[in-house]
Amino acid sequence: MATILAQFRTADGEKTGPPLSLPADVTTEQLSVLINKFLDHEEIRPYSFYIDSKEVVRSILADIIETGVRSAEDTLEIVYEPQAFFKVRAVTRCSSSLTGHTEAVLSVSFSPDGSQLASGSGDTTVRIWDLSTETPRVTCKGHRNWVLCIAWAPNAQVLASGSMDNSVRLWDPATGRELGILNGHRKWITALSWEPQHLNPQCSRVASSSKDGTVRVWDVKLRRCLFTLAGHTAAVTCVKWGGDGRIYTGSQDKTIKIWNSDGTLYKTLSGHAHWVNTLAFSTDFALRTGAFDHTGKHPQNGEEAAKRAQERYAEAKANGERLVSGSDDFTMYLWDPDTSNKPVARLTGHQKVVNHVSFSPDGRLLASASFDNSVKLWDGKTGKFIASLRGHVAAVYQVCWSADSRMLLSASKDSTLKIWDLRSKKLKLELPGHADEVFAVDWSPGGDRVASGGKDRVLKIWKP
């Protein structure tokens, strides 16, 4: 059997252990045992291995040498990256079809701790569902037009909703009581984003973007607008409150603007040739879940919560924080806004509008959903194209990751949800059941269930 010379390296390029002479058919399991030995781990931890950016899935012989990536004569540098400890099981069945909304379900969102589920609808209501019994718990009534977006405070104690009626409303998820109305926008609300928990343990500030071209930052305790970010010359389509405290906005004026937390403009990122539809951070999952992780432990108080949220954000940011923008110009740009006004990469390949982008929770991969019926996968650090996931027969509206970054879920106009396996880059499961287009999907942060909603007015809950 042929042998190869190999050297383990970290993602940053540091050598681990001495150069090794290995049999060419060495498997990923055997590589895993070796690297755990070098790193002195008592229990075997899961790792993924890459040679020249190509993942070793079966063995070096089968994936690297026989496919012609490298020859057995070369000294191979094996880059290893840690994977999530816990495994999320794929959801396979619809455990409940919850009726109640009388118009299309436009947004669904699990609370950061995964214990509650909210949905916003064209029927002007927000509904909060009891997940232990999978029944409706409360209906929040007050908006006078479609509810377009909903967002949970990072401590899971307040839910904000933005509507076609130009207002943002705040709700107590336990009782469904309205806590306040935030009026000021002159047109409908397009997106909502809360200040991250590690920066604001009281979770007292939320930003709303609007069709009127502005973003307003609100104090939810005082129920008033603290300041308005006015600088875009067209509708603001998305807003993200970054872990660095800055606010990032994408607009139909083709630009992305970054604002300091006092409302002053920090910089403008230009490059797109058409509307910017969607923004995502590589740290989104940590920012969304704050102090809560897959273990389900609740912090004792605000201080502990802020500390845990800070630790989880720092861990997510360890490889650098990147921003991705998706546009009507069929492309995406990957940015590192801290270091440059120029994009790291331009991601081309979609043949139609890019509607939604999302980083995997570990920040390593990036998925994009497009009206060209495909989902595409990209390297989260370099922006390099990895694979096209084909199977939907109509526009893909949204994508969503499992908490362990091993699976991806997509929701489409073709009425199905599809689960993709990230190792094989193939379809793992198809989840039919909706009678019409699926507009919104969310995978709970703990990975135990998926919720989806759409034009058929039904909220479906899916379980392993």
XYZ file of C-alpha atoms in Angstrom:
464
model
C 0.000 0.000 0.000
C 1.305 3.465 -0.917
C 2.236 5.782 1.913
C 1.995 9.563 2.010
C 3.790 12.262 3.934
C 1.405 14.459 5.883
C 1.537 17.432 8.248
C -1.383 18.528 10.448
C -2.061 22.268 10.546
C -4.636 24.484 12.246
C -6.905 26.730 10.165
C -4.456 29.549 10.958
C -1.566 27.580 9.462
C 0.249 26.529 12.659
C 1.828 23.073 12.589
C 0.541 20.413 14.984
C 2.781 17.430 15.693
C 5.644 16.155 13.484
C 5.381 15.257 9.762
C 3.876 11.764 9.528
C 4.170 8.860 7.146
C 0.632 7.495 6.742
C -1.002 4.827 4.579
C -2.741 6.543 1.626
C -6.104 4.969 2.522
C -6.123 6.552 6.000
C -9.758 7.340 6.934
C -11.213 10.387 8.669
C -11.831 8.264 11.783
C -8.139 7.352 11.934
C -7.103 10.980 11.360
C -9.449 11.934 14.197
C -7.773 9.499 16.589
C -4.346 10.873 15.604
C -5.196 14.552 16.051
C -6.881 13.920 19.405
C -3.686 12.146 20.488
C -1.515 15.114 19.433
C -3.800 17.550 21.237
C -3.864 15.417 24.434
C -7.652 15.165 24.567
C -8.913 12.592 27.022
C -12.111 11.966 25.071
C -12.249 11.847 21.289
C -13.536 15.154 19.909
C -15.023 15.471 16.418
C -12.933 17.184 13.711
C -13.272 17.751 9.998
C -10.186 17.543 7.736
C -9.317 19.489 4.588
C -6.527 19.234 2.017
C -6.314 22.219 -0.377
C -9.790 23.314 0.860
C -11.307 19.956 -0.165
C -12.895 18.046 2.690
C -11.729 14.497 3.372
C -15.000 12.614 3.827
C -14.022 8.944 3.368
C -10.242 8.621 3.065
C -7.309 10.585 1.649
C -6.941 8.038 -1.148
C -10.590 8.179 -2.251
C -11.171 11.933 -1.851
C -7.798 13.524 -2.614
C -5.508 11.203 -4.582
C -7.947 9.296 -6.810
C -9.856 12.502 -7.634
C -6.594 14.096 -8.790
C -6.533 16.922 -6.223
C -2.977 15.960 -5.182
C -0.558 13.120 -5.927
C 0.720 10.569 -3.405
C 4.240 11.971 -3.962
C 3.371 15.365 -2.419
C 3.701 16.281 1.234
C 0.063 16.859 2.152
C -0.954 19.559 4.604
C -4.028 18.399 6.487
C -5.992 21.314 7.951
C -8.199 20.243 10.867
C -11.181 22.149 12.271
C -13.255 21.278 15.350
C -16.918 20.359 14.896
C -19.848 20.793 17.282
C -19.823 18.337 20.208
C -23.538 17.749 20.136
C -25.446 16.313 17.182
C -28.790 17.601 15.968
C -31.117 14.926 14.584
C -32.870 15.688 11.303
C -36.572 16.431 11.666
C -38.542 13.836 9.717
C -42.242 14.227 10.540
C -44.829 16.926 11.027
C -45.916 16.614 14.662
C -48.531 19.406 14.537
C -50.360 21.544 12.023
C -51.496 24.581 13.971
C -54.400 26.546 12.556
C -55.561 29.908 13.836
C -54.078 32.494 11.516
C -56.659 33.628 8.966
C -54.128 34.950 6.426
C -50.635 33.870 5.297
C -47.961 33.263 7.958
C -45.163 35.711 7.065
C -42.631 35.091 9.843
C -41.843 32.407 12.416
C -39.256 32.634 15.158
C -38.210 30.538 18.143
C -37.212 32.445 21.274
C -33.438 32.556 22.007
C -33.823 29.855 24.683
C -35.922 27.708 22.317
C -38.827 27.421 24.763
C -41.329 29.580 22.867
C -42.430 30.047 19.287
C -43.954 33.161 17.732
C -45.535 33.753 14.329
C -46.568 36.931 12.524
C -49.270 36.954 9.890
C -51.105 38.884 7.221
C -54.156 38.691 9.512
C -52.579 41.537 11.642
C -51.914 39.280 14.660
C -48.861 37.818 16.342
C -49.418 34.408 17.887
C -47.337 32.753 20.564
C -47.521 28.964 20.719
C -47.028 26.573 23.627
C -44.322 24.138 22.558
C -44.874 21.510 25.258
C -48.463 20.905 24.125
C -48.085 22.346 20.589
C -51.227 24.453 20.993
C -51.917 28.199 20.664
C -51.088 30.052 23.871
C -51.852 33.725 23.218
C -52.875 35.920 20.316
C -51.423 39.440 20.304
C -53.887 41.842 18.672
C -53.240 45.507 17.976
C -51.667 45.977 14.556
C -54.007 47.349 11.900
C -52.274 45.721 8.916
C -50.011 42.778 8.018
C -47.308 41.816 10.524
C -44.177 41.690 8.367
C -41.429 40.851 10.863
C -40.972 39.704 14.458
C -37.916 39.658 16.722
C -37.297 38.279 20.210
C -35.290 40.256 22.748
C -32.082 38.301 23.511
C -33.346 37.582 27.068
C -36.571 36.073 25.575
C -38.756 38.350 27.738
C -40.122 40.721 25.068
C -41.254 40.167 21.504
C -41.227 43.026 18.988
C -43.310 43.054 15.805
C -43.151 45.366 12.788
C -46.129 45.949 10.571
C -47.477 47.335 7.338
C -49.272 49.882 9.586
C -45.881 51.709 10.059
C -45.686 50.827 13.780
C -43.539 48.590 15.964
C -45.335 46.949 18.880
C -43.896 45.257 21.954
C -45.537 42.230 23.551
C -45.223 40.272 26.782
C -44.901 36.685 25.485
C -46.209 35.202 28.745
C -49.577 37.004 28.642
C -49.865 38.390 25.113
C -50.346 41.863 26.613
C -49.216 44.817 24.540
C -46.337 46.570 26.328
C -46.164 49.560 24.005
C -46.468 51.036 20.535
C -43.475 52.670 18.853
C -44.758 55.182 16.288
C -42.638 57.382 14.055
C -41.983 55.628 10.764
C -43.901 57.019 7.794
C -44.008 53.735 5.879
C -44.038 50.039 6.725
C -41.419 48.247 8.838
C -39.067 45.947 6.915
C -36.871 44.485 9.689
C -36.118 44.533 13.425
C -32.905 43.904 15.341
C -32.210 44.014 19.095
C -28.990 45.268 20.633
C -26.886 42.191 21.555
C -27.140 40.995 25.143
C -23.429 41.295 25.941
C -23.637 45.027 25.165
C -26.987 45.640 26.829
C -27.876 43.104 29.552
C -31.260 44.821 30.099
C -32.129 44.231 26.415
C -33.648 47.720 26.301
C -32.892 48.849 22.729
C -34.241 47.684 19.402
C -33.677 49.035 15.870
C -36.343 49.080 13.160
C -35.786 49.646 9.437
C -38.483 50.976 7.166
C -39.609 51.505 3.607
C -39.394 55.251 4.465
C -35.570 55.077 4.097
C -34.754 55.447 7.797
C -33.809 53.276 10.745
C -35.042 54.215 14.201
C -33.474 53.092 17.450
C -35.965 52.769 20.301
C -35.720 52.561 24.071
C -38.257 49.852 24.860
C -38.487 50.778 28.563
C -39.238 54.467 27.852
C -41.112 53.618 24.606
C -39.451 56.437 22.717
C -37.183 56.914 19.711
C -33.603 57.617 20.826
C -32.347 58.591 17.366
C -33.028 58.160 13.672
C -30.464 56.942 11.145
C -31.258 58.930 8.009
C -28.760 58.663 5.202
C -30.119 56.103 2.780
C -31.845 57.521 -0.283
C -34.313 54.641 -0.703
C -36.100 51.988 1.372
C -34.014 50.226 4.037
C -34.569 46.494 3.544
C -32.637 45.073 6.490
C -31.008 46.074 9.749
C -28.526 44.127 11.907
C -27.142 45.209 15.262
C -23.577 43.885 15.265
C -21.669 42.426 18.180
C -19.272 45.379 17.960
C -22.145 47.720 18.903
C -22.492 49.175 15.426
C -25.691 49.055 13.387
C -25.552 47.705 9.818
C -28.239 48.607 7.269
C -28.874 47.441 3.704
C -30.969 49.472 1.302
C -32.606 49.705 -2.092
C -30.157 52.570 -2.769
C -27.642 49.695 -3.424
C -25.452 50.553 -0.390
C -24.772 49.129 3.041
C -24.226 51.691 5.767
C -22.563 51.111 9.122
C -23.575 53.390 12.001
C -21.971 53.973 15.392
C -24.193 53.223 18.383
C -24.724 56.969 18.935
C -26.292 57.342 15.480
C -23.348 58.811 13.559
C -22.344 57.279 10.222
C -19.189 55.135 10.436
C -18.807 54.056 6.804
C -20.645 53.148 3.605
C -19.992 49.919 1.683
C -20.714 50.223 -2.042
C -20.473 47.657 -4.809
C -23.885 46.170 -5.512
C -25.533 47.112 -8.800
C -29.086 46.718 -7.488
C -31.112 46.598 -4.247
C -29.492 45.023 -1.183
C -32.037 42.504 0.141
C -30.387 40.711 2.992
C -27.451 40.892 5.425
C -25.932 38.212 7.656
C -23.069 38.024 10.149
C -20.811 35.033 10.758
C -21.652 35.554 14.463
C -25.453 35.704 13.956
C -26.199 32.478 15.814
C -24.284 33.563 18.947
C -25.886 37.022 18.815
C -29.349 35.554 18.398
C -29.100 33.047 21.243
C -27.181 35.344 23.625
C -26.606 33.608 26.948
C -28.491 30.434 25.968
C -26.775 27.386 24.473
C -27.839 23.866 23.503
C -27.650 22.649 27.137
C -30.787 24.629 28.020
C -29.304 26.138 31.218
C -30.763 29.517 32.160
C -28.500 32.234 33.622
C -29.305 33.318 37.194
C -29.308 37.090 36.558
C -28.586 39.822 34.012
C -24.889 40.027 34.881
C -24.305 36.316 34.415
C -26.340 36.423 31.196
C -24.216 39.273 29.804
C -21.019 37.432 30.777
C -22.141 34.211 29.071
C -23.339 36.118 26.009
C -19.952 37.874 25.821
C -18.094 34.531 26.069
C -20.216 32.962 23.338
C -19.797 35.998 21.080
C -16.005 36.051 21.650
C -15.844 32.343 20.756
C -17.882 32.899 17.584
C -15.737 35.883 16.662
C -12.432 34.043 17.220
C -11.941 33.511 13.463
C -12.882 37.120 12.683
C -16.334 38.544 12.058
C -17.570 38.717 8.490
C -20.624 40.251 6.880
C -22.361 39.033 3.746
C -24.860 40.954 1.632
C -27.258 39.498 -0.957
C -28.781 41.546 -3.733
C -31.205 41.843 -6.630
C -28.100 42.005 -8.842
C -27.903 38.159 -8.443
C -24.629 38.419 -6.458
C -23.391 38.529 -2.896
C -20.452 40.348 -1.390
C -18.435 39.069 1.559
C -17.090 41.924 3.715
C -14.695 42.335 6.601
C -15.910 45.825 7.525
C -13.368 46.296 10.332
C -10.390 46.120 8.007
C -11.602 47.402 4.645
C -14.276 49.240 2.663
C -13.621 46.817 -0.179
C -15.272 43.391 -0.250
C -13.233 40.257 0.534
C -14.982 38.468 -2.348
C -17.791 38.794 -4.871
C -19.920 35.637 -4.908
C -21.417 35.021 -8.331
C -23.365 32.089 -9.728
C -27.041 32.697 -8.979
C -29.128 33.376 -12.074
C -31.817 35.353 -10.279
C -32.384 37.532 -7.212
C -30.634 36.478 -3.970
C -33.390 36.629 -1.371
C -31.747 35.331 1.802
C -28.248 34.572 3.095
C -27.192 32.862 6.304
C -23.921 31.772 7.935
C -23.662 28.383 9.630
C -23.568 28.687 13.451
C -19.831 27.865 13.419
C -19.254 30.577 10.779
C -17.480 28.220 8.399
C -20.071 28.009 5.667
C -22.487 30.374 4.039
C -25.776 29.484 2.353
C -27.754 31.590 -0.099
C -31.363 31.192 -1.248
C -32.374 32.493 -4.641
C -35.363 32.857 -6.930
C -33.407 30.654 -9.398
C -34.729 27.587 -7.437
C -31.296 26.784 -5.968
C -29.479 27.028 -2.676
C -25.744 27.606 -2.968
C -23.003 26.901 -0.435
C -19.888 29.036 -0.056
C -16.799 29.067 2.136
C -17.574 31.463 4.994
C -14.001 32.784 5.191
C -12.968 33.175 1.554
C -16.317 33.265 -0.242
C -15.185 30.415 -2.502
C -18.067 28.518 -4.161
C -18.576 24.997 -2.752
C -21.778 23.485 -4.147
C -25.241 24.036 -5.585
C -28.083 22.280 -3.790
C -30.715 21.573 -6.421
C -34.108 19.993 -5.880
C -36.608 22.808 -5.423
C -38.788 23.442 -8.469
C -39.619 27.071 -7.611
C -38.059 30.080 -5.867
C -36.302 29.424 -2.533
C -37.388 32.014 0.028
C -35.400 31.197 3.125
C -32.593 29.001 4.493
C -31.913 28.003 8.052
C -29.130 25.990 9.758
C -29.202 23.285 12.419
C -27.391 24.396 15.588
C -24.524 21.944 14.965
C -23.896 23.302 11.414
C -24.285 19.800 9.928
C -27.617 20.349 8.144
C -29.358 23.081 6.195
C -33.069 23.599 5.717
C -34.672 25.488 2.837
C -38.235 26.773 2.358
C -39.662 27.312 -1.086
C -42.492 28.598 -3.220
C -42.910 24.947 -4.338
C -44.648 24.218 -0.965
C -41.874 21.963 0.373
C -39.119 22.155 2.942
C -35.900 20.330 2.156
C -33.114 19.247 4.501
C -29.631 19.066 3.015
C -26.749 17.049 4.436
C -23.634 19.212 4.483
C -21.168 16.328 4.346
C -22.518 14.791 1.168
C -23.932 18.132 -0.171
C -27.025 16.130 -1.135
C -30.706 16.139 -0.261
C -31.247 14.312 3.032
C -35.023 14.653 3.430
C -37.968 16.268 1.758
C -40.744 17.570 4.003
C -43.953 18.000 2.008
C -47.183 18.930 3.799
C -47.844 22.598 3.190
C -50.638 23.255 0.688
C -48.982 26.350 -0.762
C -45.810 28.502 -0.753
C -43.651 28.304 2.402
C -42.595 31.843 3.338
C -40.900 31.355 6.697
C -38.930 28.681 8.517
C -36.932 28.463 11.729
C -34.932 25.694 13.416
C -35.017 25.906 17.207
C -31.663 26.855 18.778
C -31.563 23.525 20.636
C -32.177 21.664 17.377
C -35.181 19.697 18.665
C -37.812 21.100 16.267
C -38.484 23.123 13.164
C -41.385 25.510 12.550
C -42.637 26.597 9.129
C -45.421 28.813 7.872
C -46.718 30.180 4.599
C -49.544 30.963 2.271
C -51.764 28.088 3.489
C -52.134 29.915 6.863
C -50.961 26.831 8.783
C -48.025 26.778 11.164
C -46.361 23.369 11.062
C -44.058 21.955 13.706
C -41.617 19.251 12.622
C -39.762 16.814 14.881
C -37.059 14.126 14.548
